Coordinates of C-alpha atoms and ligand atoms in Angstrom, one line a residue:
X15 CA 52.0 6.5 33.3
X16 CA 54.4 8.8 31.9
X17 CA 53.8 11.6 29.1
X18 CA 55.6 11.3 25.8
X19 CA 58.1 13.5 24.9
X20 CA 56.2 15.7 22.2
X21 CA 53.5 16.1 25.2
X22 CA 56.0 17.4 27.7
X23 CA 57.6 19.9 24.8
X24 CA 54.3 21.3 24.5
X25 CA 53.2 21.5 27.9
X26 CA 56.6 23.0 29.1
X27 CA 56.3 25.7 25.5
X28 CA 52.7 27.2 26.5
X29 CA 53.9 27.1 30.4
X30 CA 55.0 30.5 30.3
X31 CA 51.4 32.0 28.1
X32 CA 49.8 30.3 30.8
X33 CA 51.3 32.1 33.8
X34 CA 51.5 35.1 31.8
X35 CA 47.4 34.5 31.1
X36 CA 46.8 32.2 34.1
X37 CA 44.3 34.2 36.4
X38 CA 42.2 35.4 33.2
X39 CA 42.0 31.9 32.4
X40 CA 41.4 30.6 35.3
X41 CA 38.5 33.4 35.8
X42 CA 37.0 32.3 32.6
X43 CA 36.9 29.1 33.8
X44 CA 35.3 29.8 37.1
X45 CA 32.7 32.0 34.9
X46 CA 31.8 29.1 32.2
X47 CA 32.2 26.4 35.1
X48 CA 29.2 28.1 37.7
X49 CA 27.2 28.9 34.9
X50 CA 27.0 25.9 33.2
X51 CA 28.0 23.4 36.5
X52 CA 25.7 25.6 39.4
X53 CA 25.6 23.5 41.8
X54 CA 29.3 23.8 42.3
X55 CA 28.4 26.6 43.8
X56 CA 27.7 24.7 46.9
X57 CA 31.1 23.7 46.9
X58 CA 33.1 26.9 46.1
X59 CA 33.6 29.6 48.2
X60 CA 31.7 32.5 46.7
X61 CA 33.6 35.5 48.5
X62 CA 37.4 33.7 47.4
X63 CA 35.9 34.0 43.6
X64 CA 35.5 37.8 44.4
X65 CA 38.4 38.5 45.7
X66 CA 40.8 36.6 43.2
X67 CA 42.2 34.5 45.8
X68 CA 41.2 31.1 44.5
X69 CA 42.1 31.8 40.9
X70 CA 45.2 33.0 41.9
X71 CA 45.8 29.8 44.0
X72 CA 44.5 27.5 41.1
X73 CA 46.9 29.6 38.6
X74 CA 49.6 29.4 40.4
X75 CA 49.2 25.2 41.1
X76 CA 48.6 25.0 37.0
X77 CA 51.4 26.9 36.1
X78 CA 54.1 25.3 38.3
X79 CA 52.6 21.7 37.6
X80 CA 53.1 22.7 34.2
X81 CA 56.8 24.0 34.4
X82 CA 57.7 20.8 36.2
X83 CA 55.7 18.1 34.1
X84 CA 59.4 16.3 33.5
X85 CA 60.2 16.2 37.4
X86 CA 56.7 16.3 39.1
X87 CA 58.5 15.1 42.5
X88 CA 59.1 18.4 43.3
X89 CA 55.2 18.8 43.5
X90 CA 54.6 15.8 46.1
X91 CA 54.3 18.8 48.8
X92 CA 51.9 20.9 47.2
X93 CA 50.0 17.8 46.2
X94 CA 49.4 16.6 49.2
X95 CA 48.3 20.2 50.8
X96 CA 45.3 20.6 47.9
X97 CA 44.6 16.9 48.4
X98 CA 44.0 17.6 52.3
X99 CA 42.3 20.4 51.6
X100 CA 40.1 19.1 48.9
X101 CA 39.4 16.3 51.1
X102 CA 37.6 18.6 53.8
X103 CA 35.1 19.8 50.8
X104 CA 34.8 15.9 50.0
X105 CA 35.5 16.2 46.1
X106 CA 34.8 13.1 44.6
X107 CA 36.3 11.7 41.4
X108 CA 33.3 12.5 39.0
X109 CA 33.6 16.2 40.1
X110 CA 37.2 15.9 37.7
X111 CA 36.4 15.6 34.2
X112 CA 33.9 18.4 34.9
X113 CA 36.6 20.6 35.7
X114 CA 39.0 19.4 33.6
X115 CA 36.2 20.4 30.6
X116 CA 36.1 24.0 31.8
X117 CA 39.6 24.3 32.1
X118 CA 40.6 23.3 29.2
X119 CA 37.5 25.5 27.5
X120 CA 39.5 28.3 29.7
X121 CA 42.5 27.7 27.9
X122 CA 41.4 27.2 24.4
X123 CA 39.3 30.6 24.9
X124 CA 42.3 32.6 26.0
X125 CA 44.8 31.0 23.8
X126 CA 42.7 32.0 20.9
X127 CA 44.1 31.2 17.3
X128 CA 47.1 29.7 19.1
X129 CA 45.4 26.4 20.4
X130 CA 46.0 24.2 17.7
X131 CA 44.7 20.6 18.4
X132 CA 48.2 19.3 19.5
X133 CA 48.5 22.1 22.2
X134 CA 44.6 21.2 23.5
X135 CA 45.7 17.3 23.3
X136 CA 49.0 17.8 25.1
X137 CA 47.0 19.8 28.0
X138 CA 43.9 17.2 27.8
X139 CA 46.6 14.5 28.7
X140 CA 48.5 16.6 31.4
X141 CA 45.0 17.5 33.2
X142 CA 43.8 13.8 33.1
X143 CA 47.1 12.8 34.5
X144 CA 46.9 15.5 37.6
X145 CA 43.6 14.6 38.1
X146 CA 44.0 10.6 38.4
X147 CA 46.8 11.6 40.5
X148 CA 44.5 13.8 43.3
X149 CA 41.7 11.2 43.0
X150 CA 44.2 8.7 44.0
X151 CA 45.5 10.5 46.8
X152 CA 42.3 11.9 48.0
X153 CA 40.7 8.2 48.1
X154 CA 44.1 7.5 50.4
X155 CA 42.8 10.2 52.7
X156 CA 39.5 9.0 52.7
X157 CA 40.1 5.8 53.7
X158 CA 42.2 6.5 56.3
X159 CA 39.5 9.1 57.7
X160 CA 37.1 6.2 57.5
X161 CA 39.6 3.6 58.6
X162 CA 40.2 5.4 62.0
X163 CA 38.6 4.6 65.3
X164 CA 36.1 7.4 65.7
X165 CA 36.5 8.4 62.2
X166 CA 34.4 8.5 59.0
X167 CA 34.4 9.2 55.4
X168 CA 32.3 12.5 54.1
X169 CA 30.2 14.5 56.7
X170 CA 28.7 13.3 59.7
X171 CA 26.1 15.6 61.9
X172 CA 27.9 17.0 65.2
X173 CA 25.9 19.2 68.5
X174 CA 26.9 22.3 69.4
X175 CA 27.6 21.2 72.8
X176 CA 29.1 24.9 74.3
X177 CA 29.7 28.0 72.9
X178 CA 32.5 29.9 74.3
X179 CA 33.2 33.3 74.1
X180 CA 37.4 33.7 74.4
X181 CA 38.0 37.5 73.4
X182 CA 36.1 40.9 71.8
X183 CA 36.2 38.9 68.5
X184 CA 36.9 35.2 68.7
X185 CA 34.2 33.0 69.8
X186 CA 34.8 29.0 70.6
X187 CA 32.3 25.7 69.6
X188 CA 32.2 22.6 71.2
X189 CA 30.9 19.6 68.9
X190 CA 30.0 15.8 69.4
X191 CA 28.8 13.6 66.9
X192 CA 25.3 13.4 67.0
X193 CA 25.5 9.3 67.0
X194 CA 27.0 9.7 70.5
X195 CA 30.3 7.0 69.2
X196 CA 34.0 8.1 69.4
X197 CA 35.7 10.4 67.2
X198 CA 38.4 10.5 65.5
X199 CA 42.1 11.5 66.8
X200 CA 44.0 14.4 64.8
X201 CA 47.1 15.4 64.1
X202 CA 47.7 18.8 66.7
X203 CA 47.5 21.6 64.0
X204 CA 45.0 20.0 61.3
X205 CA 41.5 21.4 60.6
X206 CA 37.8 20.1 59.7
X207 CA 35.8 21.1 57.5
X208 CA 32.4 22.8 58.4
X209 CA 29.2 22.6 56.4
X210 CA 26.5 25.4 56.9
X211 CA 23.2 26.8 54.9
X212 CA 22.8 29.8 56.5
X213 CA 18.9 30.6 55.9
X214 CA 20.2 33.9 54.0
X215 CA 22.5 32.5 51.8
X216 CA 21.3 30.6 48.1
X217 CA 24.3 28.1 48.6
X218 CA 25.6 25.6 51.5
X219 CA 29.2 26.9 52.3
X220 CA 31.9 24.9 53.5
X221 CA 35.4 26.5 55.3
X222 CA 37.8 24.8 57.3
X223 CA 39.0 25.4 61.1
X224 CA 41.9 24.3 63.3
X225 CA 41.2 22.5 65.7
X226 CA 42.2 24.5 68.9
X227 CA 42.6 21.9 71.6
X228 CA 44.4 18.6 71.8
X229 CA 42.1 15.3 70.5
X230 CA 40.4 13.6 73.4
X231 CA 38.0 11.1 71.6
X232 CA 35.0 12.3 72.4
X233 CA 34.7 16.2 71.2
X234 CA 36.1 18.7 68.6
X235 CA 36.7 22.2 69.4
X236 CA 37.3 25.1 67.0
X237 CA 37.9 28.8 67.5
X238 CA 36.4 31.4 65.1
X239 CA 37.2 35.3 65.0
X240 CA 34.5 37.5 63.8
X241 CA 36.3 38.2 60.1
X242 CA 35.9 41.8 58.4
X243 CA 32.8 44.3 58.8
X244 CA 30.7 46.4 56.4
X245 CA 31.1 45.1 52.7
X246 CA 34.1 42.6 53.8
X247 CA 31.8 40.9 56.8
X248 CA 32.8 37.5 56.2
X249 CA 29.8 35.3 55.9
X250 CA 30.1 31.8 57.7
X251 CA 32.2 33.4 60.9
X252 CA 29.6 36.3 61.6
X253 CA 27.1 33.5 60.5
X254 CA 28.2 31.5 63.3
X255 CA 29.3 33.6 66.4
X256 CA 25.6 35.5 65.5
X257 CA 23.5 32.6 64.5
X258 CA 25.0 29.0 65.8
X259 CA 24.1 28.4 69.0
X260 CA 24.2 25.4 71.4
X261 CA 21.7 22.9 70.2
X262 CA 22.4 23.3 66.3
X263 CA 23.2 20.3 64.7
X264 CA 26.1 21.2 62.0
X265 CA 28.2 18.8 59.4
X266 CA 31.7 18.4 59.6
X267 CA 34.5 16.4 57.5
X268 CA 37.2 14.2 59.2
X269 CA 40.1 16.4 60.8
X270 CA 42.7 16.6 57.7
X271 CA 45.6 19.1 56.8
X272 CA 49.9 18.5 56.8
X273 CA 50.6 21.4 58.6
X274 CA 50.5 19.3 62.2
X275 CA 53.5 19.0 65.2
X276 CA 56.2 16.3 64.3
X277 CA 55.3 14.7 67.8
X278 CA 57.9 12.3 67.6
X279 CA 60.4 14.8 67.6
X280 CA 62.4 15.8 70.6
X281 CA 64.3 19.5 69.3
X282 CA 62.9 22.6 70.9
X283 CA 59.2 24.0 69.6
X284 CA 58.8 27.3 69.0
X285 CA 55.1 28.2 68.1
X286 CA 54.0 31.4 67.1
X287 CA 50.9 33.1 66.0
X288 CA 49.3 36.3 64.9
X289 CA 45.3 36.9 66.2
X290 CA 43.5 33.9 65.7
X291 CA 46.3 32.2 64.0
X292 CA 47.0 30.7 67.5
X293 CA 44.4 28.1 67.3
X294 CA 46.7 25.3 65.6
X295 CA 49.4 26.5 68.5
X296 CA 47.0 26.0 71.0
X297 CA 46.2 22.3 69.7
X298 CA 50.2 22.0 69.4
X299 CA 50.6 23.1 72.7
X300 CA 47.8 21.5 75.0
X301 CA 48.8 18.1 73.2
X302 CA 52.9 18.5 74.4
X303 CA 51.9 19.2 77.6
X304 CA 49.2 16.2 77.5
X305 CA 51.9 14.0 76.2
X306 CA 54.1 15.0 79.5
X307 CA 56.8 16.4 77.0
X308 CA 59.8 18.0 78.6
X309 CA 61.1 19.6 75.4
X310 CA 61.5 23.6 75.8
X311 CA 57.9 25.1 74.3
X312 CA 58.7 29.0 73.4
X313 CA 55.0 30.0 72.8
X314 CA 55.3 33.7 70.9
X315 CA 52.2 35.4 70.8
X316 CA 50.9 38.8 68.5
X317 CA 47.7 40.5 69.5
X318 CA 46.7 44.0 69.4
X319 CA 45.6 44.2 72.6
X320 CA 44.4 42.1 75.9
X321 CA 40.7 42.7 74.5
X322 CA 41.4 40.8 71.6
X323 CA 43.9 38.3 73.0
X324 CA 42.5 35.3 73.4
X325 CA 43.5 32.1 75.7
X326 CA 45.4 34.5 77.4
X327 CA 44.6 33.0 80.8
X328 CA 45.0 29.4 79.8
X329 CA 48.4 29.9 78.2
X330 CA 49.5 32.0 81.3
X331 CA 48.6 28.6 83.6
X332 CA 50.7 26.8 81.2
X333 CA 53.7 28.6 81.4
X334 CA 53.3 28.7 84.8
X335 CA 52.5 25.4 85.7
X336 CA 55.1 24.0 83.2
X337 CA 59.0 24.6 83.7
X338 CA 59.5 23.9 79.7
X339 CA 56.9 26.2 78.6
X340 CA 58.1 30.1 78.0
X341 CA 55.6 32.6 76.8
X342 CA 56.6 35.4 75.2
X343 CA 53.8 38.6 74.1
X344 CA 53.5 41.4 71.9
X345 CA 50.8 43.9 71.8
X346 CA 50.8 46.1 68.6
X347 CA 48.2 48.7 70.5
X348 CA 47.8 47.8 74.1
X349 CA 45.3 49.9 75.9
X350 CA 45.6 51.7 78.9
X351 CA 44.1 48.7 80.7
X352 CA 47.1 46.2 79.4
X353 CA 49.4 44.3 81.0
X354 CA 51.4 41.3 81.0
X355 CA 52.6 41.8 77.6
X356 CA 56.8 41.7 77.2
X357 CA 56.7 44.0 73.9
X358 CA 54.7 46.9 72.4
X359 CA 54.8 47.3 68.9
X360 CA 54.3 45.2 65.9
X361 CA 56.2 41.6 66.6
X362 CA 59.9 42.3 66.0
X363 CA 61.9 38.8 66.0
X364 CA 65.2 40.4 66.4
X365 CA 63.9 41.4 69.7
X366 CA 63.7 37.7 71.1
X367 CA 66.8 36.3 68.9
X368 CA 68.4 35.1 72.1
X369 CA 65.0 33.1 73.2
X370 CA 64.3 32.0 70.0
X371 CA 67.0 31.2 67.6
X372 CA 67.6 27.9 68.7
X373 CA 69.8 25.1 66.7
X374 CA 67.7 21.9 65.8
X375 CA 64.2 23.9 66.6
X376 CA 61.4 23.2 64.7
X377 CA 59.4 25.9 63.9
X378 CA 55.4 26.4 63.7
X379 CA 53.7 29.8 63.1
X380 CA 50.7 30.9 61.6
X381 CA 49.1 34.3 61.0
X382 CA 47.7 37.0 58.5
X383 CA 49.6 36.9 55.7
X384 CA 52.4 39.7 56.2
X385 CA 52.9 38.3 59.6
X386 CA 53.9 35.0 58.1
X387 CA 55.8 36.5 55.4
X388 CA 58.0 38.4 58.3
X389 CA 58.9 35.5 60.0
X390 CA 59.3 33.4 57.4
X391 CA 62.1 35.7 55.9
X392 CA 63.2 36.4 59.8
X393 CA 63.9 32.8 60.4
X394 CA 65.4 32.5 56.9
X395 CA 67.9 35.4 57.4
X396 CA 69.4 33.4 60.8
X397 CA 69.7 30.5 58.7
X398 CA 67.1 28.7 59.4
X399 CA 66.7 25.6 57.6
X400 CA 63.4 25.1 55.3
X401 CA 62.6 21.4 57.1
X402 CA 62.0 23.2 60.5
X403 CA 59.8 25.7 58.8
X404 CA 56.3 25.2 59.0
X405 CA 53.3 27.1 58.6
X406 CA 49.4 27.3 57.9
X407 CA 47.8 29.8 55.5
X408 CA 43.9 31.1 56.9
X409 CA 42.6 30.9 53.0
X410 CA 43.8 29.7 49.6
X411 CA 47.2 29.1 49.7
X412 CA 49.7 31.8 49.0
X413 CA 53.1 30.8 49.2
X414 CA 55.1 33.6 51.5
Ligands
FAD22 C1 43.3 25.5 57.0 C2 42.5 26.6 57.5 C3 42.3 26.7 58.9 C4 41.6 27.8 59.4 N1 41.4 27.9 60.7 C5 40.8 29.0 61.2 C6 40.6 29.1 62.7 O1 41.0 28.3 63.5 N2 39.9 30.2 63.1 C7 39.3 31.1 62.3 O2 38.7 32.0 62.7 N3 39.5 31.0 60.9 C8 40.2 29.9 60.4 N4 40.3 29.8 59.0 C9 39.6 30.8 58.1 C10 38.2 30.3 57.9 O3 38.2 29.1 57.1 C11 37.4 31.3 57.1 O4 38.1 31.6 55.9 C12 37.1 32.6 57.9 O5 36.3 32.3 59.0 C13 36.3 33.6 57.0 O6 35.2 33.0 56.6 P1 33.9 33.8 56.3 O7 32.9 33.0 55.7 O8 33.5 34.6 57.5 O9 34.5 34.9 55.3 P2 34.2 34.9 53.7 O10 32.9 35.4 53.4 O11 34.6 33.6 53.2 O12 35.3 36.0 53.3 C14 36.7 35.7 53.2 C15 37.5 36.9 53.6 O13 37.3 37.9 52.7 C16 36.9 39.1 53.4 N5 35.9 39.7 52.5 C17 34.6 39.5 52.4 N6 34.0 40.3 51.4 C18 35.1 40.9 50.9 C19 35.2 41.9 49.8 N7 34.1 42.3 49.1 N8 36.4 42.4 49.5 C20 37.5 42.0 50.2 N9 37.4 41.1 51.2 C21 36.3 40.6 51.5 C22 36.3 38.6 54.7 O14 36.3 39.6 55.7 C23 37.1 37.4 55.0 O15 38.3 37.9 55.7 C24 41.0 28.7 58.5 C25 41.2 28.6 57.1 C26 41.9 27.5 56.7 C27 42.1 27.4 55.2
HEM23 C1 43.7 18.7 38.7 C2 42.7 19.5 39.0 C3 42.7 20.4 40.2 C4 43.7 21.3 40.6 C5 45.1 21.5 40.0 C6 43.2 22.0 41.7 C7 43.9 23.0 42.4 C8 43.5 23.6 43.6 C9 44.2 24.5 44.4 C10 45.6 25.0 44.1 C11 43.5 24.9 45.4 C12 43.9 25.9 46.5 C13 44.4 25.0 47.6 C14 44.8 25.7 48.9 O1 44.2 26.7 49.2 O2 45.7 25.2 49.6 C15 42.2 24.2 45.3 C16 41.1 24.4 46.1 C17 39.9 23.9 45.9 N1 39.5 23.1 44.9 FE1 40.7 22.3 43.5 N2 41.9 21.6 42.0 C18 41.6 20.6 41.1 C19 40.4 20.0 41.0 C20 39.3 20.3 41.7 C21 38.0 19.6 41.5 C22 37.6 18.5 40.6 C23 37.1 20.2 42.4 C24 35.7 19.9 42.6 C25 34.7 20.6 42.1 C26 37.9 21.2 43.1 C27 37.4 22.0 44.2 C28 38.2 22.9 44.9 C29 37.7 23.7 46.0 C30 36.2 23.7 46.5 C31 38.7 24.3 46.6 C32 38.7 25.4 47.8 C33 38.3 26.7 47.2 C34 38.3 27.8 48.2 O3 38.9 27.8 49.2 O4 37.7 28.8 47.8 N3 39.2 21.2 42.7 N4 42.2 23.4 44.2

C-alpha cells in the first residue's frame, strides 16, 4: 500500500504540532485509553505512565514515523525493536484499532479547532497503515517463537527451580517449563518477558529480562537488581527478590529482542556494562566461550563497589581460564574491603583507549542511561562506526 500524495502533505504539515504537542497527546490518550479500555491496564506498565517514560517513547515513535511517511525505510530499525518488544507483552492484532481509536481521539482533542476532517482522515490512514505493518511483523515473530524447537507462541508456565543471590542487590532465577519439554534457544543478549500478579497489586504486570547465561535447552536464567526504595521501590523486582521463591510457578514469553551478539562474526568483542546492565554481557560472554571462540573478548565492567558487583567470581575464572578473555574494572566507590578493581572513579574510556579502541570491533554495552550516553559519544568521538555500536535500554526506549 502506499499513501496518496494529499495524505503524506498532511501527515508531514501537522508533523511538527505533533512533536511540539506529542507527550500531552500522547498522555490524553493513555488517560481516555485506561479509562475507557481498563483492562489494558494488565498490559501497561503502571509506574512508566507515572513517570512519562512511555509517553515520551510512544511520542517520539509517532512523531518520527510521521516525519518520514515518504521514506519509512529509515524506520525498519525502530520497527523491529517495538515489534520485539511488543511481542514479549503478546499484543495481538485486535488490541490495534483500540489504540488507534484513542490516539486519534488524542489528537483531535489537542489539535482542537485545527482537526479538520482531512487532517483526522490523513492520520486515520497513516495509523492503520503502521498498525497493519506491526501486526505483520509481530505475527513473524510469533511464528518463529512457536516454530522453534523448544519454543512457543504466548506464555507458557515455568518453576522457579533456584534462586540465587549474586550481590547486596541483584538476585538470580532459574526457570523450567512446567511441561518438563525443551526450550527454546536465544539469541545471547535477548530477553523474556515475565508475567506476575503480585497478591498486592490490582493488575498482572509484565517486564522484560535478559537472559544472563548462554541457552542450554533445558532452563532460562535471568538476573534482577532490587530497583529504587521508598516512593521509587520498583514493584515486580522487590516483588520478586522478596516474594518469588523456588517452587512458584510464573509465565514467561518466548526469548525476543535485536540487541543479541553477531555470532558469526570473527572482529574483536568488546562488552561493557554498568550494574546490572551486565546481564546481556554475561549471556554474550558465557556463549563465546561455549562456542570455543578464540576472538579477543575485552569484558569492561562499572560497579560501585565489590558489594554490589556481581558475577565477579565467574568472570574472574573466565579471564583466567581463557587467554582471549581480558577483564577490565571500575569501582566508582570501592570500600575499604575492595580489591581487584584496575580503576576508581566513574568509568573513564580514555583511560582504556589502548585496550579498547580496536579497528573492526564490534561493540556491546548496556547500562543506566548516562552511562550509555558516555560511551556512546566516547566511541563516537574515536570514530567509531554506528554498525559496531550496539546497545540495550533497561526501560522504554530512549535514544542516547
Ligand atoms: C529489554 C530489557 C531488559 C531488561 N533486563 C533486565 C535485567 O536483566 N535485570 C534487571 O534487573 N532489569 C532488567 N530490565 C528492567 C526490568 O524490566 C524492570 O524495568 C525493572 O526490574 C524495574 O521493574 P520494577 O517493576 O521493579 O519497577 P517499576 O515499578 O516498573 O518502576 C520502574 C522504575 O521507576 C522507578 N520508580 C518507581 N516509582 C517511581 C516514582 N514515583 N518516581 C520515579 N521513579 C519511580 C523504579 O525504581 C524503577 O527504577 C530490563 C528491561 C528491559 C526493557
Ligand atoms: C501503531 C501503533 C503503535 C505504536 C507506534 C507503538 C509504539 C510503541 C513504542 C515506541 C513503545 C516503546 C518501545 C520500547 O521501549 O522500545 C511501545 C511499547 C509498548 N506498547 Fe506499543 N505501539 C503501538 C501499538 C500498541 C498496541 C496496539 C498495544 C496494545 C495494547 C501496545 C502496547 C504497548 C506496551 C504494553 C508497551 C510497553 C510499555 C511499557 O514498557 O511501559 N502498543 N509501543
Amino acid at each position: 500500500m502506499s499513501f496518496s500524495e494529499k495524505t503524506i502533505q498532511i501527515v508531514k504539515a501537522t508533523a511538527p504540532v505533533l512533536a511540539q504537542h506529542g507527550e500531552t497527546i500522547t498522555r490524553h490518550f493513555y488517560q481516555q485509553m485506561f479509562s475507557q479500555n481498563p483492562e489494558l491496564l494488565n498490559t501497561f506498565n503502571a509506574t512508566n505512565q507515572k513517570t512519562g517514560r512511555q509517553q515520551a517513547a510512544l511520542a517520539g515513535t509517532v512523531y518520527a514515523y510521521a516525519a518520514n511517511i515518504d521514506n519509512l525505510g529509515v524506520l525498519t530499525a525502530t520497527v523491529q525493536r517495538i515489534a520485539n518488544k511488543h511481542a514479549s507483552f503478546n499484543i495481538l492484532p485486535e488490541q490495534y484499532p483500540i489504540v488507534g481509536k484513542h490516539l486519534l481521539e488524542a489528537v483531535a482533542h489537542v489539535l482542537g479547532d485545527a482537526a479538520t476532517d482531512d487532517i483526522l482522515n490523513a492520520w486515520k490512514e497513516a495509523y492503520d497503515f503502521l498498525a497493519a505493518l506491526f501486526i505483520e511483523v509481530e505475527e513473524g515473530i510469533y511464528r518463529e517463537s512457536e516454530q522453534a524447537g523448544g519454543g512457543w507462541r504466548g506464555t507458557r508456565a515455568f518453576k522457579v527451580v533456584n534462586k540465587v543471590q549474586e550481590s547486596e542487590l541483584i538476585t538470580s532465577f532459574y526457570f523450567e517449563p512446567v511441561d518438563g519439554q525443551p526450550v527454546a534457544d536465544y539469541l545471547p543478549g535477548q530477553y523474556i518477558g515475565i508475567y506476575l500478579h503480585p497478591e498486592h497489586s490490582e493488575y498482572r504486570c509484565i517486564r522484560q529480562y535478559s537472559l544472563s547465561d548462554a541457552p542450554n535447552g533445558k532452563s532460562y536464567r535471568i538476573s534482577v537488581k532490587r530497583e529504587g526504595e521508598g516512593e521509587t521501590q520498583g514493584m515486580i523486582s522487590h516483588y520478586l527478590h522478596d516474594s518469588v521463591e523456588v517452587g512458584a510457578i510464573v509465565k514467561l514469553s518466548p526469548p525476543a529482542g535485536d540487541f543479541y551478539l553477531n555470532t558469526n562474526a570473527k572482529a574483536p568483542v568488546v562488552l561493557m556494562s554498568g550494574g546490572v546492565g551486565q546481564t546481556p554481557m554475561l549471556s554474550m560472554l558465557n556463549s563465546l566461550v561455549n562456542s570455543s571462540s578464540q576472538q579477543p573478548i575485552i569484558y569492561v565492567h562499572s560497579a560501585v563497589s565489590s558489594e554490589v558487583h556481581a558475577f565477579a567470581d565467574h568472570v574472574n575464572n573466565m579471564a583466567d581460564k581463557h587467554d582471549n578473555i581480558q577483564q577490565v574494572l571500575f569501582y566508582d566507590r570501592p570500600s575499604e574491603s575492595c580489591h581487584g578493581h584496575d580503576y576508581e572513579g566513574k568509568t573513564n574510556l580514555v583511560l582504556i583507549r589502548n585496550t579498547i579502541d580496536i579497528p573492526e570491533a564490534q561493540y556491546y554495552f548496556c547500562g543506566p542511561q548516562g552511562y550509555m550516553e558516555m560511551v556512546n559519544t566516547t566511541l563516537q568521538s574515536w570514530g567509531v562506526t554506528e554498525d559496531r555500536i550496539h546497545y540495550e535500554v533497561f526501560g522504554p526506549h530512549k535514544a542516547i
